[in-house]
Amino acid sequence: MFVLELSYTAPLAAVDAVLEEHVAWLDGLYDQGLVLASGRKEPRDGGVLVVVAPDRARIEEIVAGDPFVTAGVCAYRVTEFVATRTAPELAAHRESPR
């Protein structure tokens, strides 16, 4: 499982100019079952996504497809973790230590 933290690198006006495209991109990831949760940070200087993917290479593909990235308005920090415990609703995503 991965936590993707994005930080805006441009003024909010530039971020907002591609927000609709970013939301559509997120909708596609939800439809694929890749994103479990997402939202903006407070204060509004970026966002966070919790993502399930088979490997970091797939995460890099996902990040590269974000309209925020292609527009140059954010940077990502990717953290991989092993979800050994979850809420019951996320039981299908529990992992064993490697």
mmCIF file with all atom_site columns, C-alpha atoms in Angstrom:
data_model
loop_
_atom_site.group_PDB
_atom_site.id
_atom_site.type_symbol
_atom_site.label_atom_id
_atom_site.label_alt_id
_atom_site.label_comp_id
_atom_site.label_asym_id
_atom_site.label_entity_id
_atom_site.label_seq_id
_atom_site.pdbx_PDB_ins_code
_atom_site.Cartn_x
_atom_site.Cartn_y
_atom_site.Cartn_z
_atom_site.occupancy
_atom_site.B_iso_or_equiv
_atom_site.pdbx_formal_charge
_atom_site.auth_seq_id
_atom_site.auth_comp_id
_atom_site.auth_asym_id
_atom_site.auth_atom_id
_atom_site.pdbx_PDB_model_num
ATOM 1  C CA . MET A 1 1  ? 0.000   0.000  0.000   1.00 0.00 ? 1  MET A CA 1
ATOM 2  C CA . PHE A 1 2  ? 1.173   3.523  -0.659  1.00 0.00 ? 2  PHE A CA 1
ATOM 3  C CA . VAL A 1 3  ? 0.600   6.979  0.743   1.00 0.00 ? 3  VAL A CA 1
ATOM 4  C CA . LEU A 1 4  ? 1.015   9.648  -1.903  1.00 0.00 ? 4  LEU A CA 1
ATOM 5  C CA . GLU A 1 5  ? 1.477   13.148 -0.560  1.00 0.00 ? 5  GLU A CA 1
ATOM 6  C CA . LEU A 1 6  ? 1.366   15.951 -3.045  1.00 0.00 ? 6  LEU A CA 1
ATOM 7  C CA . SER A 1 7  ? 2.555   19.477 -2.415  1.00 0.00 ? 7  SER A CA 1
ATOM 8  C CA . TYR A 1 8  ? 1.586   22.383 -4.609  1.00 0.00 ? 8  TYR A CA 1
ATOM 9  C CA . THR A 1 9  ? 4.498   24.043 -6.368  1.00 0.00 ? 9  THR A CA 1
ATOM 10 C CA . ALA A 1 10 ? 2.430   26.800 -7.985  1.00 0.00 ? 10 ALA A CA 1
ATOM 11 C CA . PRO A 1 11 ? -0.105  29.388 -6.796  1.00 0.00 ? 11 PRO A CA 1
ATOM 12 C CA . LEU A 1 12 ? -3.616  28.110 -6.031  1.00 0.00 ? 12 LEU A CA 1
ATOM 13 C CA . ALA A 1 13 ? -4.971  29.850 -9.133  1.00 0.00 ? 13 ALA A CA 1
ATOM 14 C CA . ALA A 1 14 ? -2.767  27.600 -11.294 1.00 0.00 ? 14 ALA A CA 1
ATOM 15 C CA . VAL A 1 15 ? -3.827  24.529 -9.288  1.00 0.00 ? 15 VAL A CA 1
ATOM 16 C CA . ASP A 1 16 ? -7.499  25.432 -9.604  1.00 0.00 ? 16 ASP A CA 1
ATOM 17 C CA . ALA A 1 17 ? -7.089  25.824 -13.378 1.00 0.00 ? 17 ALA A CA 1
ATOM 18 C CA . VAL A 1 18 ? -6.508  22.036 -13.677 1.00 0.00 ? 18 VAL A CA 1
ATOM 19 C CA . LEU A 1 19 ? -8.555  20.889 -10.673 1.00 0.00 ? 19 LEU A CA 1
ATOM 20 C CA . GLU A 1 20 ? -11.435 19.541 -12.779 1.00 0.00 ? 20 GLU A CA 1
ATOM 21 C CA . GLU A 1 21 ? -9.023  17.385 -14.805 1.00 0.00 ? 21 GLU A CA 1
ATOM 22 C CA . HIS A 1 22 ? -7.338  16.187 -11.605 1.00 0.00 ? 22 HIS A CA 1
ATOM 23 C CA . VAL A 1 23 ? -10.715 15.167 -10.122 1.00 0.00 ? 23 VAL A CA 1
ATOM 24 C CA . ALA A 1 24 ? -11.612 13.259 -13.318 1.00 0.00 ? 24 ALA A CA 1
ATOM 25 C CA . TRP A 1 25 ? -8.228  11.494 -13.132 1.00 0.00 ? 25 TRP A CA 1
ATOM 26 C CA . LEU A 1 26 ? -8.947  10.567 -9.500  1.00 0.00 ? 26 LEU A CA 1
ATOM 27 C CA . ASP A 1 27 ? -12.403 9.269  -10.454 1.00 0.00 ? 27 ASP A CA 1
ATOM 28 C CA . GLY A 1 28 ? -10.730 6.911  -12.922 1.00 0.00 ? 28 GLY A CA 1
ATOM 29 C CA . LEU A 1 29 ? -8.387  5.605  -10.234 1.00 0.00 ? 29 LEU A CA 1
ATOM 30 C CA . TYR A 1 30 ? -11.316 5.024  -7.886  1.00 0.00 ? 30 TYR A CA 1
ATOM 31 C CA . ASP A 1 31 ? -13.139 3.182  -10.693 1.00 0.00 ? 31 ASP A CA 1
ATOM 32 C CA . GLN A 1 32 ? -10.094 0.912  -11.070 1.00 0.00 ? 32 GLN A CA 1
ATOM 33 C CA . GLY A 1 33 ? -10.086 0.173  -7.325  1.00 0.00 ? 33 GLY A CA 1
ATOM 34 C CA . LEU A 1 34 ? -6.646  1.731  -6.870  1.00 0.00 ? 34 LEU A CA 1
ATOM 35 C CA . VAL A 1 35 ? -7.457  4.669  -4.580  1.00 0.00 ? 35 VAL A CA 1
ATOM 36 C CA . LEU A 1 36 ? -8.967  3.954  -1.160  1.00 0.00 ? 36 LEU A CA 1
ATOM 37 C CA . ALA A 1 37 ? -9.074  7.550  0.094   1.00 0.00 ? 37 ALA A CA 1
ATOM 38 C CA . SER A 1 38 ? -8.026  11.007 -1.025  1.00 0.00 ? 38 SER A CA 1
ATOM 39 C CA . GLY A 1 39 ? -8.387  14.621 -0.036  1.00 0.00 ? 39 GLY A CA 1
ATOM 40 C CA . ARG A 1 40 ? -6.763  18.010 0.303   1.00 0.00 ? 40 ARG A CA 1
ATOM 41 C CA . LYS A 1 41 ? -4.444  18.900 3.141   1.00 0.00 ? 41 LYS A CA 1
ATOM 42 C CA . GLU A 1 42 ? -5.284  21.616 5.647   1.00 0.00 ? 42 GLU A CA 1
ATOM 43 C CA . PRO A 1 43 ? -3.991  24.198 5.165   1.00 0.00 ? 43 PRO A CA 1
ATOM 44 C CA . ARG A 1 44 ? -4.616  23.789 1.439   1.00 0.00 ? 44 ARG A CA 1
ATOM 45 C CA . ASP A 1 45 ? -1.081  23.305 0.211   1.00 0.00 ? 45 ASP A CA 1
ATOM 46 C CA . GLY A 1 46 ? -1.509  19.881 -1.357  1.00 0.00 ? 46 GLY A CA 1
ATOM 47 C CA . GLY A 1 47 ? -3.281  16.582 -0.871  1.00 0.00 ? 47 GLY A CA 1
ATOM 48 C CA . VAL A 1 48 ? -2.998  12.944 0.184   1.00 0.00 ? 48 VAL A CA 1
ATOM 49 C CA . LEU A 1 49 ? -4.003  9.695  -1.536  1.00 0.00 ? 49 LEU A CA 1
ATOM 50 C CA . VAL A 1 50 ? -4.026  6.177  -0.095  1.00 0.00 ? 50 VAL A CA 1
ATOM 51 C CA . VAL A 1 51 ? -3.409  3.803  -2.990  1.00 0.00 ? 51 VAL A CA 1
ATOM 52 C CA . VAL A 1 52 ? -3.176  0.057  -3.504  1.00 0.00 ? 52 VAL A CA 1
ATOM 53 C CA . ALA A 1 53 ? -0.974  -1.043 -6.380  1.00 0.00 ? 53 ALA A CA 1
ATOM 54 C CA . PRO A 1 54 ? 1.185   -4.073 -7.135  1.00 0.00 ? 54 PRO A CA 1
ATOM 55 C CA . ASP A 1 55 ? 4.489   -2.199 -7.041  1.00 0.00 ? 55 ASP A CA 1
ATOM 56 C CA . ARG A 1 56 ? 6.237   1.145  -7.048  1.00 0.00 ? 56 ARG A CA 1
ATOM 57 C CA . ALA A 1 57 ? 6.570   1.108  -10.840 1.00 0.00 ? 57 ALA A CA 1
ATOM 58 C CA . ARG A 1 58 ? 2.768   1.209  -11.114 1.00 0.00 ? 58 ARG A CA 1
ATOM 59 C CA . ILE A 1 59 ? 2.686   4.062  -8.597  1.00 0.00 ? 59 ILE A CA 1
ATOM 60 C CA . GLU A 1 60 ? 5.168   6.003  -10.721 1.00 0.00 ? 60 GLU A CA 1
ATOM 61 C CA . GLU A 1 61 ? 2.879   5.530  -13.739 1.00 0.00 ? 61 GLU A CA 1
ATOM 62 C CA . ILE A 1 62 ? -0.101  6.729  -11.726 1.00 0.00 ? 62 ILE A CA 1
ATOM 63 C CA . VAL A 1 63 ? 1.721   9.826  -10.485 1.00 0.00 ? 63 VAL A CA 1
ATOM 64 C CA . ALA A 1 64 ? 2.980   10.664 -13.972 1.00 0.00 ? 64 ALA A CA 1
ATOM 65 C CA . GLY A 1 65 ? -0.606  10.646 -15.247 1.00 0.00 ? 65 GLY A CA 1
ATOM 66 C CA . ASP A 1 66 ? -1.883  13.222 -12.760 1.00 0.00 ? 66 ASP A CA 1
ATOM 67 C CA . PRO A 1 67 ? -2.903  16.412 -14.587 1.00 0.00 ? 67 PRO A CA 1
ATOM 68 C CA . PHE A 1 68 ? -1.373  18.348 -11.675 1.00 0.00 ? 68 PHE A CA 1
ATOM 69 C CA . VAL A 1 69 ? 1.995   16.768 -12.567 1.00 0.00 ? 69 VAL A CA 1
ATOM 70 C CA . THR A 1 70 ? 1.684   17.330 -16.312 1.00 0.00 ? 70 THR A CA 1
ATOM 71 C CA . ALA A 1 71 ? 0.713   20.956 -15.630 1.00 0.00 ? 71 ALA A CA 1
ATOM 72 C CA . GLY A 1 72 ? 3.705   21.347 -13.308 1.00 0.00 ? 72 GLY A CA 1
ATOM 73 C CA . VAL A 1 73 ? 1.690   22.509 -10.295 1.00 0.00 ? 73 VAL A CA 1
ATOM 74 C CA . CYS A 1 74 ? 2.649   19.830 -7.750  1.00 0.00 ? 74 CYS A CA 1
ATOM 75 C CA . ALA A 1 75 ? 5.314   17.410 -6.600  1.00 0.00 ? 75 ALA A CA 1
ATOM 76 C CA . TYR A 1 76 ? 4.695   13.981 -5.082  1.00 0.00 ? 76 TYR A CA 1
ATOM 77 C CA . ARG A 1 77 ? 6.255   12.208 -2.109  1.00 0.00 ? 77 ARG A CA 1
ATOM 78 C CA . VAL A 1 78 ? 5.583   8.459  -2.213  1.00 0.00 ? 78 VAL A CA 1
ATOM 79 C CA . THR A 1 79 ? 5.691   6.291  0.910   1.00 0.00 ? 79 THR A CA 1
ATOM 80 C CA . GLU A 1 80 ? 5.214   2.541  0.707   1.00 0.00 ? 80 GLU A CA 1
ATOM 81 C CA . PHE A 1 81 ? 4.037   0.665  3.784   1.00 0.00 ? 81 PHE A CA 1
ATOM 82 C CA . VAL A 1 82 ? 2.835   -2.815 4.699   1.00 0.00 ? 82 VAL A CA 1
ATOM 83 C CA . ALA A 1 83 ? -0.755  -2.607 5.958   1.00 0.00 ? 83 ALA A CA 1
ATOM 84 C CA . THR A 1 84 ? -0.669  -5.453 8.481   1.00 0.00 ? 84 THR A CA 1
ATOM 85 C CA . ARG A 1 85 ? -3.743  -4.094 10.313  1.00 0.00 ? 85 ARG A CA 1
ATOM 86 C CA . THR A 1 86 ? -6.793  -2.408 8.835   1.00 0.00 ? 86 THR A CA 1
ATOM 87 C CA . ALA A 1 87 ? -10.354 -1.487 9.634   1.00 0.00 ? 87 ALA A CA 1
ATOM 88 C CA . PRO A 1 88 ? -12.735 -4.358 8.837   1.00 0.00 ? 88 PRO A CA 1
ATOM 89 C CA . GLU A 1 89 ? -13.836 -2.553 5.659   1.00 0.00 ? 89 GLU A CA 1
ATOM 90 C CA . LEU A 1 90 ? -10.270 -2.750 4.334   1.00 0.00 ? 90 LEU A CA 1
ATOM 91 C CA . ALA A 1 91 ? -9.587  -6.379 5.293   1.00 0.00 ? 91 ALA A CA 1
ATOM 92 C CA . ALA A 1 92 ? -9.039  -7.331 1.646   1.00 0.00 ? 92 ALA A CA 1
ATOM 93 C CA . HIS A 1 93 ? -6.008  -5.017 1.603   1.00 0.00 ? 93 HIS A CA 1
ATOM 94 C CA . ARG A 1 94 ? -4.191  -6.455 4.654   1.00 0.00 ? 94 ARG A CA 1
ATOM 95 C CA . GLU A 1 95 ? -0.665  -7.566 3.942   1.00 0.00 ? 95 GLU A CA 1
ATOM 96 C CA . SER A 1 96 ? 1.834   -9.888 5.560   1.00 0.00 ? 96 SER A CA 1
ATOM 97 C CA . PRO A 1 97 ? 5.324   -8.668 6.373   1.00 0.00 ? 97 PRO A CA 1
ATOM 98 C CA . ARG A 1 98 ? 7.751   -9.758 3.664   1.00 0.00 ? 98 ARG A CA 1
#
